[in-house]
mmCIF file of C-alpha atoms in Angstrom:
data_model
loop_
_atom_site.group_PDB
_atom_site.id
_atom_site.type_symbol
_atom_site.label_atom_id
_atom_site.label_comp_id
_atom_site.label_asym_id
_atom_site.label_seq_id
_atom_site.Cartn_x
_atom_site.Cartn_y
_atom_site.Cartn_z
ATOM 1 C CA MET A 24 -161.166 97.990 49.073
ATOM 2 C CA GLY A 25 -159.976 94.851 50.884
ATOM 3 C CA SER A 26 -156.579 95.038 49.129
ATOM 4 C CA THR A 27 -156.166 98.665 50.219
ATOM 5 C CA ILE A 28 -156.764 97.772 53.856
ATOM 6 C CA VAL A 29 -154.317 94.864 53.657
ATOM 7 C CA THR A 30 -151.651 97.137 52.100
ATOM 8 C CA MET A 31 -152.096 99.679 54.890
ATOM 9 C CA LEU A 32 -151.750 96.951 57.499
ATOM 10 C CA ARG A 33 -148.549 95.677 55.864
ATOM 11 C CA LEU A 34 -147.001 99.133 55.843
ATOM 12 C CA ARG A 35 -147.596 99.476 59.570
ATOM 13 C CA ARG A 36 -146.171 95.968 60.309
ATOM 14 C CA PRO A 37 -148.960 95.048 62.827
ATOM 15 C CA THR A 38 -148.586 92.358 65.445
ATOM 16 C CA THR A 39 -150.528 89.142 65.188
ATOM 17 C CA LEU A 40 -153.114 90.560 67.584
ATOM 18 C CA LEU A 41 -153.627 93.629 65.455
ATOM 19 C CA TRP A 42 -153.928 91.498 62.319
ATOM 20 C CA GLY A 43 -156.731 89.533 63.951
ATOM 21 C CA PHE A 44 -158.431 92.698 65.120
ATOM 22 C CA GLY A 45 -158.222 94.232 61.629
ATOM 23 C CA LEU A 46 -159.634 91.150 59.944
ATOM 24 C CA CYS A 47 -162.519 91.091 62.409
ATOM 25 C CA LEU A 48 -163.337 94.696 61.602
ATOM 26 C CA LEU A 49 -163.183 93.940 57.880
ATOM 27 C CA LEU A 50 -165.514 90.969 58.289
ATOM 28 C CA LEU A 51 -167.902 93.077 60.355
ATOM 29 C CA PHE A 52 -167.924 95.760 57.638
ATOM 30 C CA TYR A 53 -168.990 93.353 54.879
ATOM 31 C CA VAL A 54 -171.647 91.713 57.051
ATOM 32 C CA THR A 55 -173.356 94.900 58.213
ATOM 33 C CA VAL A 56 -173.264 97.002 55.024
ATOM 34 C CA PRO A 57 -176.244 96.117 52.754
ATOM 35 C CA SER A 58 -175.660 95.162 49.163
ATOM 36 C CA THR A 59 -176.587 97.672 46.467
ATOM 37 C CA ASN A 60 -176.473 95.170 43.627
ATOM 38 C CA THR A 61 -179.369 95.936 41.282
ATOM 39 C CA ASP A 62 -178.935 93.244 38.656
ATOM 40 C CA GLN A 63 -182.264 91.814 39.780
ATOM 41 C CA CYS A 64 -184.960 94.171 40.925
ATOM 42 C CA ASP A 65 -187.756 93.195 43.304
ATOM 43 C CA CYS A 66 -191.051 94.820 42.317
ATOM 44 C CA ARG A 67 -191.668 95.909 45.882
ATOM 45 C CA GLY A 68 -188.053 96.970 46.321
ATOM 46 C CA HIS A 69 -188.330 96.262 50.061
ATOM 47 C CA GLN A 70 -184.824 94.844 50.524
ATOM 48 C CA ARG A 71 -182.588 97.003 48.362
ATOM 49 C CA ALA A 72 -184.058 100.509 48.547
ATOM 50 C CA VAL A 73 -181.450 103.003 49.750
ATOM 51 C CA THR A 74 -181.393 106.743 50.168
ATOM 52 C CA SER A 75 -179.137 108.393 47.611
ATOM 53 C CA SER A 76 -177.088 111.420 48.614
ATOM 54 C CA ALA A 77 -178.755 113.230 45.725
ATOM 55 C CA PHE A 78 -182.207 112.786 47.256
ATOM 56 C CA ILE A 79 -182.646 114.040 50.803
ATOM 57 C CA GLY A 80 -185.511 112.329 52.625
ATOM 58 C CA GLN A 81 -187.189 113.023 55.949
ATOM 59 C CA SER A 82 -185.930 109.733 57.338
ATOM 60 C CA GLN A 83 -182.914 107.585 56.638
ATOM 61 C CA GLN A 84 -184.898 104.459 57.457
ATOM 62 C CA GLU A 85 -186.789 102.495 54.861
ATOM 63 C CA ASP A 86 -190.503 103.214 54.712
ATOM 64 C CA ILE A 87 -191.442 100.095 52.781
ATOM 65 C CA ARG A 88 -194.479 98.020 53.639
ATOM 66 C CA SER A 89 -195.417 94.608 52.353
ATOM 67 C CA TYR A 90 -199.119 93.832 52.407
ATOM 68 C CA PRO A 91 -199.874 90.078 52.432
ATOM 69 C CA ASN A 92 -203.603 90.691 51.937
ATOM 70 C CA ASP A 93 -202.835 92.280 48.573
ATOM 71 C CA LYS A 94 -202.208 89.286 46.333
ATOM 72 C CA HIS A 95 -200.903 91.427 43.486
ATOM 73 C CA LYS A 96 -197.839 93.565 42.802
ATOM 74 C CA MET A 97 -197.944 96.821 40.856
ATOM 75 C CA ALA A 98 -195.054 98.419 38.997
ATOM 76 C CA ILE A 99 -195.645 102.157 38.623
ATOM 77 C CA LEU A 100 -193.977 103.207 35.373
ATOM 78 C CA ILE A 101 -193.123 106.911 35.130
ATOM 79 C CA PRO A 102 -191.675 108.138 31.805
ATOM 80 C CA PHE A 103 -189.292 110.908 32.774
ATOM 81 C CA ARG A 104 -187.015 113.681 31.580
ATOM 82 C CA ASP A 105 -186.066 116.951 33.322
ATOM 83 C CA ARG A 106 -188.944 116.867 35.824
ATOM 84 C CA PHE A 107 -186.972 116.811 39.081
ATOM 85 C CA GLU A 108 -189.177 119.293 40.955
ATOM 86 C CA GLU A 109 -192.304 117.370 39.967
ATOM 87 C CA LEU A 110 -190.740 114.063 40.996
ATOM 88 C CA LEU A 111 -189.927 115.471 44.443
ATOM 89 C CA GLU A 112 -193.634 116.115 44.974
ATOM 90 C CA PHE A 113 -194.997 113.083 43.152
ATOM 91 C CA ALA A 114 -192.943 110.247 44.682
ATOM 92 C CA PRO A 115 -193.801 110.693 48.392
ATOM 93 C CA HIS A 116 -197.409 111.572 47.539
ATOM 94 C CA ILE A 117 -198.147 108.442 45.492
ATOM 95 C CA HIS A 118 -196.181 106.226 47.879
ATOM 96 C CA ASN A 119 -198.210 107.397 50.880
ATOM 97 C CA PHE A 120 -201.450 107.291 48.874
ATOM 98 C CA LEU A 121 -200.906 103.623 47.969
ATOM 99 C CA ASN A 122 -199.693 102.679 51.441
ATOM 100 C CA THR A 123 -203.002 103.968 52.765
ATOM 101 C CA GLN A 124 -204.722 101.526 50.390
ATOM 102 C CA HIS A 125 -202.349 98.716 51.408
ATOM 103 C CA LYS A 126 -201.170 98.244 47.831
ATOM 104 C CA ASN A 127 -197.888 96.455 47.130
ATOM 105 C CA HIS A 128 -196.062 98.715 44.709
ATOM 106 C CA HIS A 129 -192.720 99.976 43.491
ATOM 107 C CA LEU A 130 -191.844 103.069 41.449
ATOM 108 C CA TYR A 131 -189.800 102.856 38.259
ATOM 109 C CA ILE A 132 -188.553 106.158 36.880
ATOM 110 C CA ILE A 133 -187.649 105.565 33.235
ATOM 111 C CA ASN A 134 -185.314 108.468 32.584
ATOM 112 C CA GLN A 135 -184.512 109.209 28.922
ATOM 113 C CA VAL A 136 -180.863 110.312 28.768
ATOM 114 C CA ASP A 137 -180.171 110.319 25.014
ATOM 115 C CA GLY A 138 -180.237 113.360 22.716
ATOM 116 C CA LEU A 139 -183.416 112.374 20.888
ATOM 117 C CA ARG A 140 -186.885 113.840 21.328
ATOM 118 C CA PHE A 141 -188.886 112.560 24.285
ATOM 119 C CA ASN A 142 -190.718 109.291 23.581
ATOM 120 C CA ARG A 143 -193.172 108.510 26.361
ATOM 121 C CA ALA A 144 -194.525 105.346 24.727
ATOM 122 C CA SER A 145 -191.105 103.782 24.175
ATOM 123 C CA LEU A 146 -190.114 104.545 27.759
ATOM 124 C CA LEU A 147 -193.222 102.724 28.969
ATOM 125 C CA ASN A 148 -192.215 99.727 26.853
ATOM 126 C CA VAL A 149 -188.770 99.804 28.457
ATOM 127 C CA GLY A 150 -190.274 100.111 31.935
ATOM 128 C CA PHE A 151 -192.495 97.120 31.296
ATOM 129 C CA LEU A 152 -189.526 94.970 30.275
ATOM 130 C CA GLU A 153 -187.272 96.133 33.118
ATOM 131 C CA SER A 154 -189.811 96.005 35.949
ATOM 132 C CA GLY A 155 -189.701 92.236 36.267
ATOM 133 C CA ILE A 156 -192.210 89.424 35.875
ATOM 134 C CA ASP A 157 -192.968 89.382 39.624
ATOM 135 C CA CYS A 158 -195.104 92.493 39.061
ATOM 136 C CA ASP A 159 -198.346 91.192 37.598
ATOM 137 C CA TYR A 160 -199.681 94.593 36.532
ATOM 138 C CA VAL A 161 -198.362 98.023 35.671
ATOM 139 C CA ALA A 162 -199.560 101.578 36.173
ATOM 140 C CA MET A 163 -198.697 103.834 33.242
ATOM 141 C CA HIS A 164 -198.436 107.023 35.280
ATOM 142 C CA ASP A 165 -197.671 110.667 34.460
ATOM 143 C CA VAL A 166 -195.321 112.290 36.968
ATOM 144 C CA ASP A 167 -197.371 115.502 37.036
ATOM 145 C CA LEU A 168 -200.726 113.942 38.003
ATOM 146 C CA LEU A 169 -201.430 113.396 41.708
ATOM 147 C CA PRO A 170 -204.555 111.530 42.901
ATOM 148 C CA MET A 171 -206.333 113.538 45.614
ATOM 149 C CA ASN A 172 -209.544 111.587 46.208
ATOM 150 C CA ALA A 173 -208.938 108.692 48.597
ATOM 151 C CA ALA A 174 -211.770 106.788 46.899
ATOM 152 C CA LEU A 175 -209.630 106.362 43.783
ATOM 153 C CA THR A 176 -208.288 102.822 43.833
ATOM 154 C CA TYR A 177 -205.291 101.326 42.041
ATOM 155 C CA GLN A 178 -206.944 97.930 42.014
ATOM 156 C CA TYR A 179 -205.736 94.954 40.026
ATOM 157 C CA PRO A 180 -207.464 95.217 36.607
ATOM 158 C CA HIS A 181 -209.046 91.754 36.545
ATOM 159 C CA ASP A 182 -211.427 92.276 33.653
ATOM 160 C CA GLY A 183 -209.516 94.757 31.515
ATOM 161 C CA PRO A 184 -207.442 97.963 31.598
ATOM 162 C CA TYR A 185 -208.547 100.321 34.371
ATOM 163 C CA HIS A 186 -208.353 104.031 33.545
ATOM 164 C CA VAL A 187 -207.913 105.842 36.855
ATOM 165 C CA ALA A 188 -207.644 109.305 35.253
ATOM 166 C CA ALA A 189 -210.964 108.990 33.426
ATOM 167 C CA PRO A 190 -212.195 111.777 31.101
ATOM 168 C CA HIS A 191 -214.926 112.807 33.558
ATOM 169 C CA LEU A 192 -212.287 113.209 36.292
ATOM 170 C CA HIS A 193 -209.110 114.433 34.572
ATOM 171 C CA PRO A 194 -208.506 118.184 35.058
ATOM 172 C CA ARG A 195 -207.709 118.803 31.374
ATOM 173 C CA TYR A 196 -208.675 116.081 28.930
ATOM 174 C CA HIS A 197 -212.315 115.066 28.589
ATOM 175 C CA TYR A 198 -212.828 113.396 25.207
ATOM 176 C CA PRO A 199 -214.426 109.925 25.463
ATOM 177 C CA THR A 200 -211.536 107.845 24.074
ATOM 178 C CA PHE A 201 -208.892 109.483 26.278
ATOM 179 C CA ILE A 202 -206.890 106.898 28.284
ATOM 180 C CA GLY A 203 -203.836 108.952 29.326
ATOM 181 C CA GLY A 204 -202.651 110.136 32.719
ATOM 182 C CA ILE A 205 -203.002 106.937 34.761
ATOM 183 C CA LEU A 206 -203.854 103.570 33.231
ATOM 184 C CA LEU A 207 -203.578 100.168 34.941
ATOM 185 C CA VAL A 208 -202.901 97.164 32.696
ATOM 186 C CA LYS A 209 -202.284 93.482 33.397
ATOM 187 C CA ARG A 210 -198.991 92.203 32.033
ATOM 188 C CA GLU A 211 -200.753 89.661 29.836
ATOM 189 C CA HIS A 212 -202.916 92.364 28.263
ATOM 190 C CA PHE A 213 -199.920 94.645 27.707
ATOM 191 C CA ARG A 214 -198.173 91.837 25.854
ATOM 192 C CA LYS A 215 -201.324 90.898 23.973
ATOM 193 C CA VAL A 216 -201.418 94.310 22.246
ATOM 194 C CA ASP A 217 -197.596 94.397 21.873
ATOM 195 C CA GLY A 218 -197.263 97.371 24.204
ATOM 196 C CA LEU A 219 -197.228 100.871 22.751
ATOM 197 C CA SER A 220 -196.087 102.205 19.403
ATOM 198 C CA ASN A 221 -192.487 103.445 19.208
ATOM 199 C CA LYS A 222 -193.234 106.050 16.533
ATOM 200 C CA TYR A 223 -194.356 108.861 18.830
ATOM 201 C CA TRP A 224 -191.423 111.223 19.318
ATOM 202 C CA GLY A 225 -192.482 114.521 20.839
ATOM 203 C CA TRP A 226 -195.759 115.194 22.599
ATOM 204 C CA GLY A 227 -199.145 113.597 22.043
ATOM 205 C CA LEU A 228 -201.224 110.859 20.356
ATOM 206 C CA GLU A 229 -199.415 107.789 21.744
ATOM 207 C CA ASP A 230 -202.330 107.174 24.127
ATOM 208 C CA ASP A 231 -204.833 107.425 21.289
ATOM 209 C CA GLU A 232 -202.902 104.808 19.320
ATOM 210 C CA PHE A 233 -202.796 102.567 22.393
ATOM 211 C CA PHE A 234 -206.566 102.900 22.768
ATOM 212 C CA ALA A 235 -206.902 101.668 19.172
ATOM 213 C CA ARG A 236 -204.791 98.619 20.079
ATOM 214 C CA LEU A 237 -206.975 97.834 23.085
ATOM 215 C CA LYS A 238 -210.151 98.218 21.048
ATOM 216 C CA GLU A 239 -208.810 95.992 18.264
ATOM 217 C CA ALA A 240 -207.933 93.332 20.864
ATOM 218 C CA LYS A 241 -211.491 93.612 22.230
ATOM 219 C CA LEU A 242 -210.248 94.723 25.650
ATOM 220 C CA GLU A 243 -212.819 96.863 27.430
ATOM 221 C CA VAL A 244 -211.507 99.871 29.368
ATOM 222 C CA PHE A 245 -213.037 100.307 32.825
ATOM 223 C CA ARG A 246 -213.223 103.590 34.762
ATOM 224 C CA PRO A 247 -214.052 104.801 38.273
ATOM 225 C CA GLY A 248 -217.654 105.500 39.133
ATOM 226 C CA ASN A 249 -219.717 106.906 41.999
ATOM 227 C CA LEU A 250 -217.131 109.471 43.099
ATOM 228 C CA THR A 251 -218.185 112.687 44.763
ATOM 229 C CA SER A 252 -215.319 114.653 43.190
ATOM 230 C CA GLY A 253 -214.992 115.897 39.614
ATOM 231 C CA THR A 254 -212.541 117.492 37.208
ATOM 232 C CA LYS A 255 -211.475 120.193 39.666
ATOM 233 C CA ASP A 256 -210.709 118.176 42.788
ATOM 234 C CA THR A 257 -210.051 114.506 41.901
ATOM 235 C CA PHE A 258 -206.463 115.145 40.782
ATOM 236 C CA LYS A 259 -203.814 117.786 41.215
ATOM 237 C CA HIS A 260 -202.019 118.628 37.983
ATOM 238 C CA ILE A 261 -198.588 120.067 38.824
ATOM 239 C CA HIS A 262 -197.181 120.665 35.353
ATOM 240 C CA ASP A 263 -196.521 124.321 34.516
ATOM 241 C CA ARG A 264 -196.554 124.633 30.717
ATOM 242 C CA ARG A 265 -195.081 128.132 31.001
ATOM 243 C CA VAL A 266 -191.921 126.633 32.525
ATOM 244 C CA ARG A 267 -191.767 123.417 30.466
ATOM 245 C CA ARG A 268 -193.447 123.709 27.107
ATOM 246 C CA ARG A 269 -194.669 120.626 25.298
ATOM 247 C CA ASP A 270 -192.650 119.472 22.303
ATOM 248 C CA MET A 271 -195.309 120.101 19.648
ATOM 249 C CA ILE A 272 -192.936 120.298 16.673
ATOM 250 C CA LYS A 273 -193.875 118.284 13.566
ATOM 251 C CA CYS A 274 -191.300 117.455 10.907
ATOM 252 C CA TYR A 275 -191.063 115.166 7.870
ATOM 253 C CA ASN A 276 -194.451 113.446 7.481
ATOM 254 C CA GLN A 277 -194.837 112.882 11.210
ATOM 255 C CA GLN A 278 -198.319 114.373 11.417
ATOM 256 C CA GLU A 279 -199.645 112.085 8.682
ATOM 257 C CA ILE A 280 -198.083 108.883 10.010
ATOM 258 C CA THR A 281 -198.835 109.349 13.710
ATOM 259 C CA ARG A 282 -202.535 109.999 13.151
ATOM 260 C CA HIS A 283 -202.912 106.390 12.029
ATOM 261 C CA ARG A 284 -202.692 102.970 13.648
ATOM 262 C CA ASP A 285 -199.143 101.602 13.879
ATOM 263 C CA ARG A 286 -198.887 97.911 12.997
ATOM 264 C CA GLN A 287 -195.097 97.766 12.679
ATOM 265 C CA THR A 288 -193.671 98.738 16.069
ATOM 266 C CA GLY A 289 -194.312 98.002 19.712
ATOM 267 C CA LEU A 290 -192.988 96.131 22.727
ATOM 268 C CA SER A 291 -191.456 93.457 20.491
ATOM 269 C CA THR A 292 -189.437 95.971 18.451
ATOM 270 C CA ILE A 293 -188.221 98.408 21.129
ATOM 271 C CA ARG A 294 -184.479 99.106 20.877
ATOM 272 C CA TYR A 295 -182.655 100.739 23.773
ATOM 273 C CA ARG A 296 -179.605 100.625 26.005
ATOM 274 C CA LEU A 297 -179.894 100.594 29.771
ATOM 275 C CA GLN A 298 -177.128 102.991 30.742
ATOM 276 C CA SER A 299 -177.514 102.425 34.492
ATOM 277 C CA LYS A 300 -179.931 101.367 37.192
ATOM 278 C CA LYS A 301 -179.986 103.010 40.616
ATOM 279 C CA GLU A 302 -182.032 102.602 43.777
ATOM 280 C CA MET A 303 -183.063 105.874 45.411
ATOM 281 C CA THR A 304 -185.470 107.196 48.019
ATOM 282 C CA ILE A 305 -187.346 110.493 48.245
ATOM 283 C CA GLN A 306 -188.866 111.173 51.677
ATOM 284 C CA GLY A 307 -189.391 107.495 52.387
ATOM 285 C CA ALA A 308 -190.561 106.608 48.877
ATOM 286 C CA PRO A 309 -188.224 104.008 47.317
ATOM 287 C CA MET A 310 -187.786 103.867 43.565
ATOM 288 C CA THR A 311 -185.657 102.411 40.808
ATOM 289 C CA ILE A 312 -184.118 104.905 38.402
ATOM 290 C CA LEU A 313 -183.594 103.452 34.915
ATOM 291 C CA ASN A 314 -181.340 105.672 32.821
ATOM 292 C CA VAL A 315 -182.223 104.742 29.260
ATOM 293 C CA GLU A 316 -180.850 105.568 25.832
ATOM 294 C CA LEU A 317 -183.467 104.963 23.137
ATOM 295 C CA GLU A 318 -182.486 104.051 19.592
ATOM 296 C CA CYS A 319 -184.117 105.576 16.532
ATOM 297 C CA ASP A 320 -184.534 104.060 13.082
ATOM 298 C CA ARG A 321 -184.304 107.254 11.040
ATOM 299 C CA TYR A 322 -185.633 105.540 7.922
ATOM 300 C CA VAL A 323 -188.890 104.813 9.765
ATOM 301 C CA THR A 324 -189.166 107.769 12.173
ATOM 302 C CA PRO A 325 -186.791 110.546 11.078
ATOM 303 C CA TRP A 326 -188.795 112.900 13.304
ATOM 304 C CA CYS A 327 -186.989 111.538 16.365
ATOM 305 C CA ASP A 328 -184.744 114.555 15.759
ATOM 306 C CA CYS A 329 -186.239 117.712 14.234
ATOM 307 C CA THR A 330 -183.383 120.088 14.993
ATOM 308 C CA GLU A 331 -182.514 120.605 11.332
ATOM 309 C CA ASN A 332 -185.795 119.721 9.634
ATOM 310 C CA ILE A 333 -188.975 121.465 10.681
ATOM 311 C CA GLY A 334 -192.105 121.903 8.630
ATOM 312 C CA ASN A 335 -192.134 120.956 4.943
ATOM 313 C CA THR A 336 -189.404 118.292 4.802
ATOM 314 C CA PRO A 337 -188.861 114.990 2.944
ATOM 315 C CA LYS A 338 -191.050 112.085 3.996
ATOM 316 C CA SER A 339 -189.907 108.993 5.850
ATOM 317 C CA GLN A 340 -189.256 105.802 3.891
ATOM 318 C CA GLN A 341 -192.562 104.037 4.532
ATOM 319 C CA SER A 342 -195.860 103.669 2.748
ATOM 320 C CA SER A 343 -198.823 105.829 3.639
ATOM 321 C CA PRO A 344 -201.185 104.224 6.175
ATOM 322 C CA LYS A 345 -204.668 103.052 5.279
ATOM 323 C CA SER A 346 -207.386 105.662 5.532
ATOM 324 C CA ASP A 347 -209.515 103.415 7.777
ATOM 325 C CA ASP A 348 -206.734 103.231 10.391
ATOM 326 C CA VAL A 349 -207.198 106.808 11.615
ATOM 327 C CA ILE A 350 -206.861 106.820 15.417
ATOM 328 C CA VAL A 351 -207.671 110.452 16.207
ATOM 329 C CA PRO A 352 -211.363 111.351 16.148
ATOM 330 C CA ARG A 353 -212.399 114.657 14.688
ATOM 331 C CA LEU A 354 -213.274 116.533 17.839
ATOM 332 C CA ASN A 355 -214.030 120.057 18.875
ATOM 333 C CA ARG A 356 -210.775 120.616 20.736
ATOM 334 C CA LYS A 357 -212.142 123.611 22.664
ATOM 335 C CA LYS A 358 -215.008 121.469 23.929
ATOM 336 C CA HIS A 359 -212.934 118.500 25.064
ATOM 337 C CA LEU A 360 -209.764 120.265 26.220
ATOM 338 C CA SER A 361 -210.255 122.703 29.057
ATOM 339 C CA HIS A 362 -206.693 124.019 28.820
ATOM 340 C CA ASP A 363 -204.011 123.831 26.206
ATOM 341 C CA GLY A 364 -201.893 121.204 27.990
#
């Protein structure tokens, strides 16, 4: 841009006075315009958050608060694809909710932009790696689940993973080993269990496999207690399954493999390409958008793409899992699932 301005000045043959005036203006421009470099991302995002033209907020000013009394920093990891309307409601809600609790936080939207099936677990692994070591714990958070009870806390999980969206509070899922929706995990614990499995393309079961990892590592899961609200008023679930249906397709031997503990993949084996990173704001809520292309090993998980193979298809090139590694309990689904989510 500087070369363009200089060329324009040369064409107009300015006097020495005008040259000085132009250079002063140029210097003023570079001093007053904030940098949008995102090579390094602060967990709190309180110095580089900008309002994108694609996201219209109520205010053009930053609405970032730093809370010195909160000694911890939380990265909220939101696996994402084609949920723009939900994000518009979720981002300002969770930002204001956490500001009320004086929690240092920053939102990371891990947006899957490849042509493969959605992989929530892999996106969480990517978000963990990209959110920076200055965040000492993460919130694995669904974009369609809004906390409504102010007594719900996103506290630092000192003793072990803290399941905010507990089975006795979640509007849909009530089986005892459920840990989906909103789960807070210390970085050291996330690394200890090697993150989440990368084998879960499509919808479901990745949380159940993660629970098996936590149990095997002898990490106790803690949950909220003594709340006056219940399954109908603790959270607001904004996903409309009639508009966006879950990807329930099973192909190859996906159903057999994914019902068992995965001891081959995880945080240490995730393969992806970060296409771009952008800082954006929705109604005062700053966030980092990570546009991610996941990679798929089709010899291990050919079900990352079921467009041509659905139902009774050849199996993947891996041995059958041990029978004692089953992660999904045999439950009465009607009893533990209030709605087909």
